[in-house]
PDB file of C-alpha atoms and ligand atoms in Angstrom:
ATOM      1  CA  MET A  20       0.000   0.000   0.000  1.00 72.00           C
ATOM      2  CA  SER A  21       1.120   3.494  -0.750  1.00 85.00           C
ATOM      3  CA  ALA A  22      -0.556   6.862  -0.598  1.00 87.00           C
ATOM      4  CA  THR A  23      -1.389   6.688  -4.272  1.00 84.00           C
ATOM      5  CA  ASP A  24      -3.548   3.551  -3.912  1.00 88.00           C
ATOM      6  CA  ASP A  25      -4.967   4.058  -0.432  1.00 92.00           C
ATOM      7  CA  PRO A  26      -7.466   6.911  -0.539  1.00 94.00           C
ATOM      8  CA  LEU A  27      -8.438   8.655   2.691  1.00 95.00           C
ATOM      9  CA  PHE A  28     -12.068   8.531   1.611  1.00 96.00           C
ATOM     10  CA  PRO A  29     -13.806   6.848  -1.311  1.00 95.00           C
ATOM     11  CA  PRO A  30     -13.091   8.815  -4.503  1.00 93.00           C
ATOM     12  CA  ARG A  31     -16.324  10.075  -5.990  1.00 95.00           C
ATOM     13  CA  PRO A  32     -17.035   8.300  -9.265  1.00 95.00           C
ATOM     14  CA  LEU A  33     -17.541  10.396 -12.372  1.00 96.00           C
ATOM     15  CA  PRO A  34     -21.207  11.027 -13.185  1.00 98.00           C
ATOM     16  CA  LEU A  35     -22.666   8.808 -15.913  1.00 98.00           C
ATOM     17  CA  VAL A  36     -25.052  10.295 -18.476  1.00 98.00           C
ATOM     18  CA  PRO A  37     -27.734   8.024 -19.973  1.00 98.00           C
ATOM     19  CA  VAL A  38     -27.347   7.205 -23.659  1.00 98.00           C
ATOM     20  CA  ARG A  39     -30.465   6.671 -25.799  1.00 98.00           C
ATOM     21  CA  ASP A  40     -31.201   3.004 -26.555  1.00 97.00           C
ATOM     22  CA  SER A  41     -28.264   1.848 -24.466  1.00 97.00           C
ATOM     23  CA  SER A  42     -27.807   0.368 -21.001  1.00 97.00           C
ATOM     24  CA  ARG A  43     -24.366   1.996 -20.734  1.00 97.00           C
ATOM     25  CA  GLY A  44     -23.616   5.464 -19.391  1.00 98.00           C
ATOM     26  CA  PHE A  45     -21.310   8.206 -20.684  1.00 98.00           C
ATOM     27  CA  PRO A  46     -18.798   9.197 -17.941  1.00 98.00           C
ATOM     28  CA  ILE A  47     -18.259  12.970 -17.785  1.00 98.00           C
ATOM     29  CA  HIS A  48     -14.599  13.964 -17.961  1.00 98.00           C
ATOM     30  CA  ARG A  49     -14.606  17.742 -18.446  1.00 98.00           C
ATOM     31  CA  ILE A  50     -17.281  20.316 -19.245  1.00 98.00           C
ATOM     32  CA  PHE A  51     -16.331  23.132 -21.618  1.00 98.00           C
ATOM     33  CA  CYS A  52     -18.863  25.891 -22.264  1.00 98.00           C
ATOM     34  CA  VAL A  53     -18.727  28.381 -25.127  1.00 97.00           C
ATOM     35  CA  GLY A  54     -19.658  31.996 -24.377  1.00 94.00           C
ATOM     36  CA  ARG A  55     -21.648  34.266 -26.732  1.00 92.00           C
ATOM     37  CA  ASN A  56     -22.067  31.914 -29.679  1.00 95.00           C
ATOM     38  CA  TYR A  57     -25.329  33.382 -31.022  1.00 93.00           C
ATOM     39  CA  ALA A  58     -25.361  37.016 -32.177  1.00 88.00           C
ATOM     40  CA  ALA A  59     -28.775  37.790 -30.675  1.00 87.00           C
ATOM     41  CA  HIS A  60     -27.700  36.509 -27.248  1.00 83.00           C
ATOM     42  CA  ALA A  61     -24.443  38.485 -27.400  1.00 82.00           C
ATOM     43  CA  ALA A  62     -26.525  41.590 -28.130  1.00 85.00           C
ATOM     44  CA  GLU A  63     -28.873  41.001 -25.177  1.00 88.00           C
ATOM     45  CA  MET A  64     -25.791  40.688 -22.935  1.00 86.00           C
ATOM     46  CA  GLY A  65     -24.551  44.068 -24.163  1.00 86.00           C
ATOM     47  CA  ALA A  66     -21.797  42.678 -26.388  1.00 84.00           C
ATOM     48  CA  THR A  67     -21.288  42.880 -30.118  1.00 80.00           C
ATOM     49  CA  ALA A  68     -21.000  39.532 -31.848  1.00 73.00           C
ATOM     50  CA  VAL A  69     -18.273  39.210 -34.398  1.00 77.00           C
ATOM     51  CA  LYS A  70     -16.842  36.117 -35.988  1.00 86.00           C
ATOM     52  CA  GLU A  71     -13.779  35.454 -33.879  1.00 91.00           C
ATOM     53  CA  ASP A  72     -12.280  32.520 -32.017  1.00 95.00           C
ATOM     54  CA  PRO A  73     -14.603  31.111 -29.352  1.00 96.00           C
ATOM     55  CA  PHE A  74     -13.919  31.603 -25.661  1.00 96.00           C
ATOM     56  CA  TYR A  75     -14.755  29.240 -22.831  1.00 98.00           C
ATOM     57  CA  PHE A  76     -15.487  28.719 -19.209  1.00 98.00           C
ATOM     58  CA  THR A  77     -15.632  25.329 -17.547  1.00 98.00           C
ATOM     59  CA  LYS A  78     -17.852  23.525 -15.105  1.00 98.00           C
ATOM     60  CA  SER A  79     -16.981  20.658 -12.800  1.00 98.00           C
ATOM     61  CA  PRO A  80     -18.280  17.226 -13.866  1.00 98.00           C
ATOM     62  CA  PHE A  81     -19.968  17.202 -10.469  1.00 98.00           C
ATOM     63  CA  SER A  82     -22.134  20.170 -11.458  1.00 98.00           C
ATOM     64  CA  TYR A  83     -24.044  17.690 -13.664  1.00 98.00           C
ATOM     65  CA  VAL A  84     -27.692  16.995 -12.985  1.00 98.00           C
ATOM     66  CA  ALA A  85     -29.915  14.813 -15.151  1.00 98.00           C
ATOM     67  CA  SER A  86     -32.879  16.063 -17.121  1.00 98.00           C
ATOM     68  CA  GLY A  87     -36.093  15.502 -15.205  1.00 98.00           C
ATOM     69  CA  ALA A  88     -34.651  16.519 -11.860  1.00 98.00           C
ATOM     70  CA  THR A  89     -36.030  18.979  -9.372  1.00 98.00           C
ATOM     71  CA  ILE A  90     -33.187  21.108  -8.027  1.00 98.00           C
ATOM     72  CA  PRO A  91     -33.229  23.534  -5.124  1.00 98.00           C
ATOM     73  CA  TYR A  92     -33.046  27.173  -6.217  1.00 98.00           C
ATOM     74  CA  PRO A  93     -29.267  27.734  -6.218  1.00 98.00           C
ATOM     75  CA  PRO A  94     -27.643  29.419  -3.219  1.00 98.00           C
ATOM     76  CA  GLY A  95     -26.050  32.853  -3.234  1.00 98.00           C
ATOM     77  CA  THR A  96     -28.047  34.349  -6.088  1.00 98.00           C
ATOM     78  CA  ALA A  97     -31.189  36.364  -6.678  1.00 98.00           C
ATOM     79  CA  ASP A  98     -30.983  36.083 -10.477  1.00 98.00           C
ATOM     80  CA  CYS A  99     -30.472  32.504 -11.664  1.00 98.00           C
ATOM     81  CA  HIS A 100     -30.904  32.298 -15.467  1.00 98.00           C
ATOM     82  CA  HIS A 101     -31.652  29.509 -17.940  1.00 98.00           C
ATOM     83  CA  GLU A 102     -29.456  29.070 -21.019  1.00 98.00           C
ATOM     84  CA  MET A 103     -30.684  26.375 -23.423  1.00 98.00           C
ATOM     85  CA  GLU A 104     -27.823  24.788 -25.416  1.00 98.00           C
ATOM     86  CA  LEU A 105     -26.818  22.044 -27.831  1.00 98.00           C
ATOM     87  CA  VAL A 106     -24.182  19.870 -26.169  1.00 98.00           C
ATOM     88  CA  ALA A 107     -21.609  17.812 -28.075  1.00 98.00           C
ATOM     89  CA  ALA A 108     -20.339  14.700 -26.276  1.00 99.00           C
ATOM     90  CA  ILE A 109     -16.779  13.760 -27.188  1.00 98.00           C
ATOM     91  CA  GLY A 110     -16.128  10.036 -27.558  1.00 98.00           C
ATOM     92  CA  ALA A 111     -12.569   9.860 -28.898  1.00 98.00           C
ATOM     93  CA  ALA A 112      -9.207  11.498 -28.307  1.00 98.00           C
ATOM     94  CA  GLY A 113      -7.930  14.340 -30.472  1.00 98.00           C
ATOM     95  CA  PHE A 114      -5.336  17.109 -30.464  1.00 98.00           C
ATOM     96  CA  ARG A 115      -4.681  19.883 -33.015  1.00 98.00           C
ATOM     97  CA  LEU A 116      -7.432  18.666 -35.280  1.00 98.00           C
ATOM     98  CA  PRO A 117      -8.080  19.816 -38.834  1.00 98.00           C
ATOM     99  CA  LEU A 118     -11.654  20.884 -39.558  1.00 98.00           C
ATOM    100  CA  GLU A 119     -12.455  17.795 -41.609  1.00 98.00           C
ATOM    101  CA  LYS A 120     -11.577  15.504 -38.672  1.00 98.00           C
ATOM    102  CA  ALA A 121     -13.329  17.453 -35.898  1.00 98.00           C
ATOM    103  CA  LEU A 122     -16.743  15.771 -35.980  1.00 98.00           C
ATOM    104  CA  ASP A 123     -15.134  12.333 -35.944  1.00 98.00           C
ATOM    105  CA  LEU A 124     -14.593  12.961 -32.218  1.00 98.00           C
ATOM    106  CA  VAL A 125     -18.272  13.509 -31.476  1.00 98.00           C
ATOM    107  CA  PHE A 126     -19.976  10.463 -29.987  1.00 98.00           C
ATOM    108  CA  GLY A 127     -23.344  12.164 -29.784  1.00 98.00           C
ATOM    109  CA  TYR A 128     -25.430  15.178 -28.877  1.00 98.00           C
ATOM    110  CA  ALA A 129     -27.696  16.229 -26.043  1.00 98.00           C
ATOM    111  CA  CYS A 130     -29.844  19.095 -24.829  1.00 98.00           C
ATOM    112  CA  GLY A 131     -28.240  21.111 -22.036  1.00 98.00           C
ATOM    113  CA  LEU A 132     -29.096  23.910 -19.652  1.00 98.00           C
ATOM    114  CA  ASP A 133     -26.175  26.127 -18.647  1.00 98.00           C
ATOM    115  CA  LEU A 134     -27.670  27.486 -15.429  1.00 98.00           C
ATOM    116  CA  THR A 135     -26.088  30.826 -14.566  1.00 98.00           C
ATOM    117  CA  ARG A 136     -26.066  32.971 -11.438  1.00 98.00           C
ATOM    118  CA  ARG A 137     -26.308  36.096 -13.611  1.00 98.00           C
ATOM    119  CA  ASP A 138     -25.869  38.548 -10.759  1.00 98.00           C
ATOM    120  CA  LEU A 139     -22.609  36.888  -9.683  1.00 98.00           C
ATOM    121  CA  GLN A 140     -21.401  36.602 -13.286  1.00 98.00           C
ATOM    122  CA  GLY A 141     -22.122  40.311 -13.805  1.00 98.00           C
ATOM    123  CA  GLU A 142     -20.278  41.251 -10.630  1.00 98.00           C
ATOM    124  CA  ALA A 143     -17.304  39.159 -11.761  1.00 98.00           C
ATOM    125  CA  LYS A 144     -17.301  40.888 -15.156  1.00 97.00           C
ATOM    126  CA  ASP A 145     -17.405  44.316 -13.489  1.00 97.00           C
ATOM    127  CA  LYS A 146     -14.505  43.444 -11.190  1.00 98.00           C
ATOM    128  CA  ARG A 147     -12.522  41.615 -13.888  1.00 98.00           C
ATOM    129  CA  ARG A 148     -12.703  38.424 -11.858  1.00 97.00           C
ATOM    130  CA  PRO A 149     -13.231  34.827 -13.043  1.00 97.00           C
ATOM    131  CA  TRP A 150     -16.800  33.646 -13.701  1.00 97.00           C
ATOM    132  CA  ASP A 151     -16.688  30.502 -11.558  1.00 98.00           C
ATOM    133  CA  LEU A 152     -19.201  31.634  -8.937  1.00 98.00           C
ATOM    134  CA  GLY A 153     -21.593  32.621 -11.688  1.00 98.00           C
ATOM    135  CA  LYS A 154     -21.224  29.503 -13.791  1.00 98.00           C
ATOM    136  CA  ASP A 155     -19.699  26.535 -11.957  1.00 98.00           C
ATOM    137  CA  PHE A 156     -21.953  25.532  -9.093  1.00 98.00           C
ATOM    138  CA  GLU A 157     -23.893  22.463  -7.976  1.00 98.00           C
ATOM    139  CA  ASN A 158     -26.661  21.419 -10.419  1.00 98.00           C
ATOM    140  CA  ALA A 159     -25.527  24.082 -12.928  1.00 98.00           C
ATOM    141  CA  ALA A 160     -24.914  21.656 -15.819  1.00 98.00           C
ATOM    142  CA  VAL A 161     -28.273  20.105 -16.669  1.00 98.00           C
ATOM    143  CA  LEU A 162     -28.145  17.490 -19.403  1.00 98.00           C
ATOM    144  CA  SER A 163     -30.562  15.232 -21.271  1.00 98.00           C
ATOM    145  CA  GLU A 164     -29.740  11.743 -22.433  1.00 98.00           C
ATOM    146  CA  ILE A 165     -27.054  11.635 -25.123  1.00 98.00           C
ATOM    147  CA  VAL A 166     -28.202  10.642 -28.609  1.00 98.00           C
ATOM    148  CA  PRO A 167     -25.476   8.940 -30.633  1.00 98.00           C
ATOM    149  CA  ALA A 168     -24.375  10.701 -33.815  1.00 98.00           C
ATOM    150  CA  ALA A 169     -24.576   7.248 -35.370  1.00 98.00           C
ATOM    151  CA  ALA A 170     -28.355   7.590 -35.035  1.00 98.00           C
ATOM    152  CA  ILE A 171     -28.953  11.275 -35.867  1.00 98.00           C
ATOM    153  CA  GLY A 172     -25.869  12.531 -37.678  1.00 98.00           C
ATOM    154  CA  HIS A 173     -24.339  15.924 -36.845  1.00 98.00           C
ATOM    155  CA  PRO A 174     -27.028  18.605 -36.576  1.00 97.00           C
ATOM    156  CA  THR A 175     -26.027  21.989 -38.023  1.00 96.00           C
ATOM    157  CA  ALA A 176     -29.518  23.500 -38.301  1.00 97.00           C
ATOM    158  CA  GLY A 177     -32.830  23.105 -36.498  1.00 97.00           C
ATOM    159  CA  ARG A 178     -34.930  24.862 -33.863  1.00 98.00           C
ATOM    160  CA  ILE A 179     -33.575  25.181 -30.338  1.00 98.00           C
ATOM    161  CA  GLU A 180     -36.231  26.311 -27.883  1.00 98.00           C
ATOM    162  CA  LEU A 181     -36.969  26.646 -24.198  1.00 98.00           C
ATOM    163  CA  SER A 182     -40.258  27.270 -22.458  1.00 98.00           C
ATOM    164  CA  VAL A 183     -40.898  28.112 -18.824  1.00 98.00           C
ATOM    165  CA  ASN A 184     -44.307  27.064 -17.464  1.00 98.00           C
ATOM    166  CA  GLY A 185     -45.465  26.553 -21.037  1.00 98.00           C
ATOM    167  CA  GLU A 186     -44.424  30.012 -22.283  1.00 98.00           C
ATOM    168  CA  THR A 187     -41.668  30.151 -24.908  1.00 98.00           C
ATOM    169  CA  ARG A 188     -38.679  32.108 -23.629  1.00 98.00           C
ATOM    170  CA  GLN A 189     -35.860  31.089 -25.970  1.00 98.00           C
ATOM    171  CA  SER A 190     -36.152  30.278 -29.647  1.00 97.00           C
ATOM    172  CA  GLY A 191     -33.329  30.124 -32.131  1.00 96.00           C
ATOM    173  CA  ASP A 192     -31.789  27.943 -34.780  1.00 97.00           C
ATOM    174  CA  LEU A 193     -28.563  25.942 -34.577  1.00 97.00           C
ATOM    175  CA  ALA A 194     -27.609  27.488 -37.931  1.00 95.00           C
ATOM    176  CA  GLU A 195     -27.223  30.841 -36.137  1.00 95.00           C
ATOM    177  CA  MET A 196     -24.158  29.685 -34.194  1.00 96.00           C
ATOM    178  CA  ILE A 197     -21.203  32.016 -34.707  1.00 96.00           C
ATOM    179  CA  ASN A 198     -18.734  29.131 -34.399  1.00 97.00           C
ATOM    180  CA  SER A 199     -20.044  25.725 -35.472  1.00 97.00           C
ATOM    181  CA  VAL A 200     -19.534  22.595 -33.399  1.00 98.00           C
ATOM    182  CA  ALA A 201     -16.731  21.539 -35.755  1.00 98.00           C
ATOM    183  CA  GLU A 202     -15.014  24.941 -35.592  1.00 98.00           C
ATOM    184  CA  THR A 203     -15.261  24.943 -31.803  1.00 98.00           C
ATOM    185  CA  ILE A 204     -13.728  21.467 -31.520  1.00 98.00           C
ATOM    186  CA  VAL A 205     -10.875  22.472 -33.832  1.00 98.00           C
ATOM    187  CA  HIS A 206     -10.180  25.512 -31.664  1.00 98.00           C
ATOM    188  CA  LEU A 207     -10.461  23.656 -28.322  1.00 98.00           C
ATOM    189  CA  SER A 208      -8.094  20.976 -29.615  1.00 98.00           C
ATOM    190  CA  ARG A 209      -5.352  23.584 -29.998  1.00 98.00           C
ATOM    191  CA  PHE A 210      -5.401  24.072 -26.206  1.00 98.00           C
ATOM    192  CA  TYR A 211      -6.465  20.694 -24.813  1.00 98.00           C
ATOM    193  CA  HIS A 212      -5.962  17.050 -25.589  1.00 98.00           C
ATOM    194  CA  LEU A 213      -9.655  16.333 -26.081  1.00 98.00           C
ATOM    195  CA  ALA A 214     -10.659  13.031 -24.571  1.00 98.00           C
ATOM    196  CA  PRO A 215     -13.624  10.678 -24.299  1.00 98.00           C
ATOM    197  CA  GLY A 216     -16.043  12.062 -21.734  1.00 98.00           C
ATOM    198  CA  ASP A 217     -15.510  15.727 -22.560  1.00 98.00           C
ATOM    199  CA  LEU A 218     -18.713  17.729 -23.042  1.00 98.00           C
ATOM    200  CA  VAL A 219     -18.985  20.954 -25.004  1.00 98.00           C
ATOM    201  CA  TYR A 220     -21.927  23.259 -24.242  1.00 98.00           C
ATOM    202  CA  THR A 221     -22.105  25.274 -27.450  1.00 98.00           C
ATOM    203  CA  GLY A 222     -23.775  28.491 -26.312  1.00 97.00           C
ATOM    204  CA  THR A 223     -27.321  29.768 -26.008  1.00 96.00           C
ATOM    205  CA  PRO A 224     -29.676  31.664 -28.300  1.00 95.00           C
ATOM    206  CA  SER A 225     -31.334  34.869 -27.099  1.00 94.00           C
ATOM    207  CA  GLY A 226     -34.107  35.011 -24.537  1.00 96.00           C
ATOM    208  CA  VAL A 227     -32.209  34.059 -21.400  1.00 97.00           C
ATOM    209  CA  GLY A 228     -33.954  35.054 -18.206  1.00 97.00           C
ATOM    210  CA  PRO A 229     -34.527  34.334 -14.538  1.00 98.00           C
ATOM    211  CA  VAL A 230     -36.144  31.292 -12.999  1.00 98.00           C
ATOM    212  CA  VAL A 231     -37.991  31.151  -9.682  1.00 98.00           C
ATOM    213  CA  PRO A 232     -39.042  28.300  -7.384  1.00 98.00           C
ATOM    214  CA  GLY A 233     -41.916  26.357  -8.878  1.00 98.00           C
ATOM    215  CA  ASP A 234     -40.832  26.955 -12.489  1.00 98.00           C
ATOM    216  CA  ARG A 235     -40.996  24.037 -14.913  1.00 98.00           C
ATOM    217  CA  LEU A 236     -38.440  24.322 -17.761  1.00 98.00           C
ATOM    218  CA  GLU A 237     -38.913  22.381 -20.986  1.00 98.00           C
ATOM    219  CA  GLY A 238     -36.356  22.573 -23.772  1.00 98.00           C
ATOM    220  CA  ARG A 239     -36.083  20.880 -27.119  1.00 98.00           C
ATOM    221  CA  ILE A 240     -33.771  20.768 -30.111  1.00 98.00           C
ATOM    222  CA  ASP A 241     -35.011  19.491 -33.467  1.00 98.00           C
ATOM    223  CA  GLY A 242     -33.541  16.098 -34.230  1.00 96.00           C
ATOM    224  CA  VAL A 243     -31.793  15.818 -30.864  1.00 98.00           C
ATOM    225  CA  GLY A 244     -34.291  15.573 -28.038  1.00 98.00           C
ATOM    226  CA  GLU A 245     -35.805  17.236 -25.024  1.00 98.00           C
ATOM    227  CA  ILE A 246     -34.832  18.351 -21.535  1.00 98.00           C
ATOM    228  CA  THR A 247     -36.852  19.239 -18.480  1.00 98.00           C
ATOM    229  CA  LEU A 248     -36.041  20.763 -15.118  1.00 98.00           C
ATOM    230  CA  THR A 249     -38.076  21.897 -12.148  1.00 98.00           C
ATOM    231  CA  ILE A 250     -36.879  24.620  -9.788  1.00 98.00           C
ATOM    232  CA  GLY A 251     -37.618  23.851  -6.158  1.00 98.00           C
ATOM    233  CA  GLU A 252     -37.446  25.973  -3.036  1.00 98.00           C
ATOM    234  CA  PRO A 253     -33.996  27.089  -1.878  1.00 98.00           C
ATOM    235  CA  GLU A 254     -32.335  24.923   0.758  1.00 96.00           C
TER     236      GLU A 254
HETATM  237 MN1   MN B  17     -24.095  29.341 -21.915  1.00 88.13          MN
END
């Protein structure tokens, strides 16, 4: 026995995401999230969208929560927002990829909600601090089942929508992405050795807004699937 094989406490296993028509789960390695990838959302956040390299923030794998859950209203915020997103699930390793190889890494796609403590993110922006408190918190990475690309291909167009209590809040089209999934993977692979289990949240269309306890969120992406979440009372 040595310290490297005798843990002080049981290491927490990586979360497993259900895969459609499979009894096997997708273990989450890392979660990369693209900022401002739809022009209309950039505009509503007070930024001008131009075609430039994507930028990222990350979330812990342990911020994952499955579609269908009821989560407590997150702590430390009075302005928790929904961001409905297409998520690409990486199933193979790749580094410094050319564009024509990028989608070969994608095992499948899912619907995601990038929950955001907007007030804390805004404060961080104002103070030129990192966004972690605004973006990387428990239950902040909501994800549907993963649908294999082998079954649906690689969606580059189609409606992406979110309703809250039956009222449409977000509605866009995947074709409006500033950087495509393939372009984003190419760029990420210049900075990371992409690996099976990596997730890429690809940004949200316009219409982001606050949630409150009791809200029922329902999102869908044409050809990919659906996601639901219920906001409970704060703990
Ligand atoms: Mn987002």
